[in-house]
Coordinates of C-alpha atoms in Angstrom, one line a residue:
K1 CA 142.1 111.9 82.0
E2 CA 140.4 115.1 82.2
M3 CA 143.4 116.7 81.8
A4 CA 144.9 114.9 79.8
Q5 CA 142.3 115.5 76.5
A6 CA 140.9 119.0 78.1
E7 CA 141.7 121.8 75.4
S8 CA 142.7 124.2 77.6
L9 CA 142.9 123.5 81.1
P10 CA 141.6 126.5 84.5
T11 CA 144.1 128.8 85.9
H12 CA 143.0 127.1 88.8
I13 CA 143.3 123.3 88.9
G14 CA 142.4 121.2 91.7
W15 CA 143.0 117.1 92.4
M16 CA 140.4 115.4 93.5
A17 CA 140.2 112.0 95.0
C18 CA 143.6 111.2 96.7
H19 CA 142.3 109.0 99.9
F20 CA 143.4 106.6 102.0
S21 CA 145.0 103.2 101.6
S22 CA 144.4 100.2 102.7
D23 CA 148.0 99.7 104.0
G24 CA 147.9 103.4 105.6
G25 CA 149.1 105.8 103.3
I26 CA 147.6 108.1 100.3
A27 CA 146.5 106.5 97.7
N28 CA 145.5 108.0 93.7
L29 CA 148.6 110.8 94.5
P30 CA 149.5 112.9 91.3
N31 CA 152.3 112.2 89.0
T32 CA 152.2 115.4 87.5
L33 CA 150.4 118.9 88.7
P34 CA 150.7 122.9 86.6
P35 CA 152.4 124.8 89.9
H36 CA 150.2 126.9 91.9
S37 CA 147.6 123.6 91.9
L38 CA 145.3 122.4 95.1
L39 CA 145.3 119.0 96.7
I40 CA 142.1 117.1 97.9
L41 CA 142.4 114.7 99.8
D42 CA 138.6 112.4 101.3
D43 CA 137.6 110.1 103.3
S44 CA 135.9 108.0 100.4
T45 CA 138.0 105.2 101.9
P46 CA 138.5 105.2 106.7
P47 CA 142.0 105.9 107.7
Q48 CA 143.1 102.4 108.4
N49 CA 146.1 101.5 110.3
V50 CA 147.1 105.1 109.6
N51 CA 150.7 106.6 110.1
L52 CA 150.5 110.3 111.2
N53 CA 154.0 111.1 110.7
H54 CA 153.8 108.9 107.5
I55 CA 150.8 110.4 105.5
R56 CA 152.6 114.0 106.6
E57 CA 155.1 113.3 104.9
I58 CA 153.8 111.8 102.1
L59 CA 151.7 115.0 101.8
D60 CA 154.3 117.2 102.5
A61 CA 156.1 115.8 100.5
V62 CA 153.6 115.7 96.8
L63 CA 152.7 119.5 97.7
R64 CA 156.2 120.5 97.9
K65 CA 157.6 118.2 94.7
H66 CA 154.5 120.5 92.3
S67 CA 154.5 123.1 94.0
C68 CA 151.2 123.5 94.9
Y69 CA 149.2 126.3 96.6
G70 CA 147.8 124.1 99.3
L71 CA 145.7 120.8 100.8
L72 CA 141.9 120.4 101.0
L73 CA 140.6 117.4 103.4
D74 CA 137.8 117.3 102.5
F75 CA 135.7 114.9 105.1
Q76 CA 132.3 113.8 105.1
R77 CA 131.8 110.9 107.0
Q78 CA 130.5 112.4 110.5
G79 CA 131.5 111.2 113.0
L80 CA 134.7 109.6 112.8
A81 CA 137.4 110.3 115.2
E82 CA 140.1 108.9 113.1
N83 CA 139.1 112.6 110.6
I84 CA 139.5 115.0 113.4
V85 CA 143.1 113.2 114.3
I86 CA 143.8 113.5 111.1
A87 CA 143.4 117.1 110.0
K88 CA 144.8 118.3 113.2
A89 CA 148.2 116.8 112.7
L90 CA 148.1 118.0 108.6
V91 CA 146.7 121.8 109.7
S92 CA 150.6 122.4 110.7
L93 CA 151.9 121.7 106.9
P94 CA 153.6 124.7 105.7
F95 CA 151.0 124.8 103.1
P96 CA 147.5 126.6 103.2
V97 CA 145.4 124.0 104.8
A98 CA 141.6 124.5 104.7
V99 CA 139.3 121.2 106.7
S100 CA 135.7 120.4 106.1
Q101 CA 132.1 121.4 107.9
S102 CA 132.3 117.7 109.9
C103 CA 135.3 119.6 111.5
G104 CA 136.0 122.2 111.3
M105 CA 134.4 123.5 114.6
E106 CA 137.4 121.3 115.7
L107 CA 140.0 123.7 115.1
N108 CA 141.3 126.8 113.6
G109 CA 141.9 127.6 110.3
P110 CA 140.2 128.0 107.4
V111 CA 137.0 125.7 107.0
F112 CA 135.6 124.3 103.7
L113 CA 132.3 124.6 103.9
P114 CA 129.0 123.2 101.6
P115 CA 127.4 124.4 98.5
V116 CA 124.7 127.4 100.2
P117 CA 121.2 125.4 100.1
L118 CA 119.2 127.5 97.6
D119 CA 116.5 128.9 99.8
T120 CA 118.6 130.5 102.7
P121 CA 120.7 133.8 102.7
L122 CA 124.5 133.7 102.5
G123 CA 124.9 135.8 105.0
D124 CA 122.7 133.3 107.4
Y125 CA 124.1 130.2 106.2
L126 CA 128.1 132.3 107.0
Q127 CA 127.2 133.2 110.4
P128 CA 128.4 130.9 113.2
Y129 CA 131.5 130.9 110.3
R130 CA 131.8 134.3 111.2
G131 CA 136.1 135.2 112.2
R132 CA 137.1 132.2 110.1
E133 CA 138.7 132.4 106.6
I134 CA 135.9 130.5 105.0
W135 CA 136.3 128.0 101.4
L136 CA 133.2 127.9 99.3
E137 CA 132.2 124.7 97.6
L138 CA 130.1 125.3 94.2
A139 CA 127.5 123.7 92.6
L140 CA 124.4 123.8 90.6
D141 CA 122.2 121.0 91.6
A142 CA 118.2 122.0 92.1
L143 CA 116.4 122.6 95.1
Q144 CA 112.1 121.6 94.7
L145 CA 110.1 122.9 97.2
E146 CA 106.7 121.3 97.6
L147 CA 103.9 122.9 99.4
T148 CA 101.1 120.9 100.3
S149 CA 98.7 120.8 102.9
K150 CA 100.7 118.8 104.8
G151 CA 103.8 120.8 105.6
C152 CA 107.1 122.0 102.8
A153 CA 109.0 119.0 101.5
R154 CA 112.7 119.8 99.7
K155 CA 114.3 117.6 97.3
T156 CA 117.6 118.2 95.5
I157 CA 117.5 117.4 92.6
E158 CA 121.0 116.5 90.0
S159 CA 119.5 119.9 87.0
Y160 CA 116.4 121.5 85.5
Q161 CA 116.4 121.5 82.5
E162 CA 113.1 124.6 81.4
P163 CA 113.2 128.3 82.0
L164 CA 113.6 129.6 85.7
P165 CA 111.4 133.0 84.4
F166 CA 111.8 134.7 88.3
S167 CA 114.9 136.1 89.6
D168 CA 115.8 136.5 93.7
S169 CA 119.1 139.2 94.4
L170 CA 118.6 137.9 97.8
L171 CA 119.7 134.2 97.9
H172 CA 121.7 134.8 94.3
C173 CA 119.3 131.7 92.5
H174 CA 116.5 131.5 89.7
Y175 CA 113.3 129.5 90.6
R176 CA 109.9 129.0 89.3
I177 CA 106.7 128.1 90.5
D178 CA 104.5 125.3 89.5
C179 CA 100.8 125.6 91.1
N180 CA 97.8 123.2 91.2
E181 CA 94.8 122.6 93.1
N182 CA 96.4 120.2 96.2
R183 CA 99.7 121.6 96.1
A184 CA 102.8 124.5 94.9
T185 CA 106.4 123.4 93.9
F186 CA 108.4 126.1 93.9
T187 CA 112.1 125.1 91.6
L188 CA 114.9 127.0 92.5
Q189 CA 118.7 127.2 90.4
R190 CA 121.2 129.0 90.2
T191 CA 123.1 130.3 86.5
K192 CA 126.5 130.9 86.2
E193 CA 125.2 134.8 86.3
D194 CA 124.5 134.3 89.7
L195 CA 127.4 132.0 90.9
L196 CA 129.0 135.1 90.6
A197 CA 127.1 137.6 92.3
L198 CA 126.6 135.1 94.8
L199 CA 130.8 134.8 94.6
E200 CA 131.0 138.6 94.8
E201 CA 128.7 138.9 97.9
A202 CA 130.9 135.6 99.5
E203 CA 133.9 137.5 99.0
S204 CA 132.5 140.2 101.4
L205 CA 132.1 137.4 103.9
G206 CA 134.9 136.1 104.6
V207 CA 135.2 133.3 101.3
T208 CA 138.1 133.4 99.9
H209 CA 138.2 130.5 97.6
A210 CA 135.7 128.9 95.2
V211 CA 135.8 124.9 94.9
G212 CA 134.2 123.3 92.0
L213 CA 133.6 120.5 89.8
Y214 CA 135.2 121.0 85.8
Q215 CA 132.8 118.6 85.0
E216 CA 130.1 121.2 86.0
L217 CA 131.0 124.8 86.3
N218 CA 133.0 124.3 82.6
E219 CA 129.2 124.1 81.1
I220 CA 128.1 127.1 82.4

């Protein structure tokens, strides 16, 4: 629907929400895609009765039909052995295939990492994956750190609309501080400029691709 209604499309498109079907196949495959698009398969529906050769043939045919760039295995269910088995079968496809962090340590090749936490330097975050090709998710979530006598509590929020007056070049974010006699609250979020600076540093640290939601990134 977004592709049909958009006045102009991004240069690089990802088709998300392909998922496993109850008959052991793949659901929500695209009917058409611009060349060099990225196909994304998730595990929102757990794999059931999967025939590895069958789904490999399905995905290979779709990737070839639409001249796709590659495949992203966005598996988020932790500890699901089937996901690792499936990922091992699909990374041999003759296209770039990146696997999510939940399977990434079990395989070689590109790994897809969640967004860099707002309170973590990029270099520290990527350190465990040095030497690997990294695909990085981008997001505009905000983070609030609430400091009290009991310690520091972290809370992710969707976005923060009020101005964030301060910036931090190490964390590539903007922030504000709100204090009263009982607590100090730090609110952090990335702007478009912060994301561009983050990507510039990321490229020097092994990140080759960045993936984000069109609904979010199109508005900045």
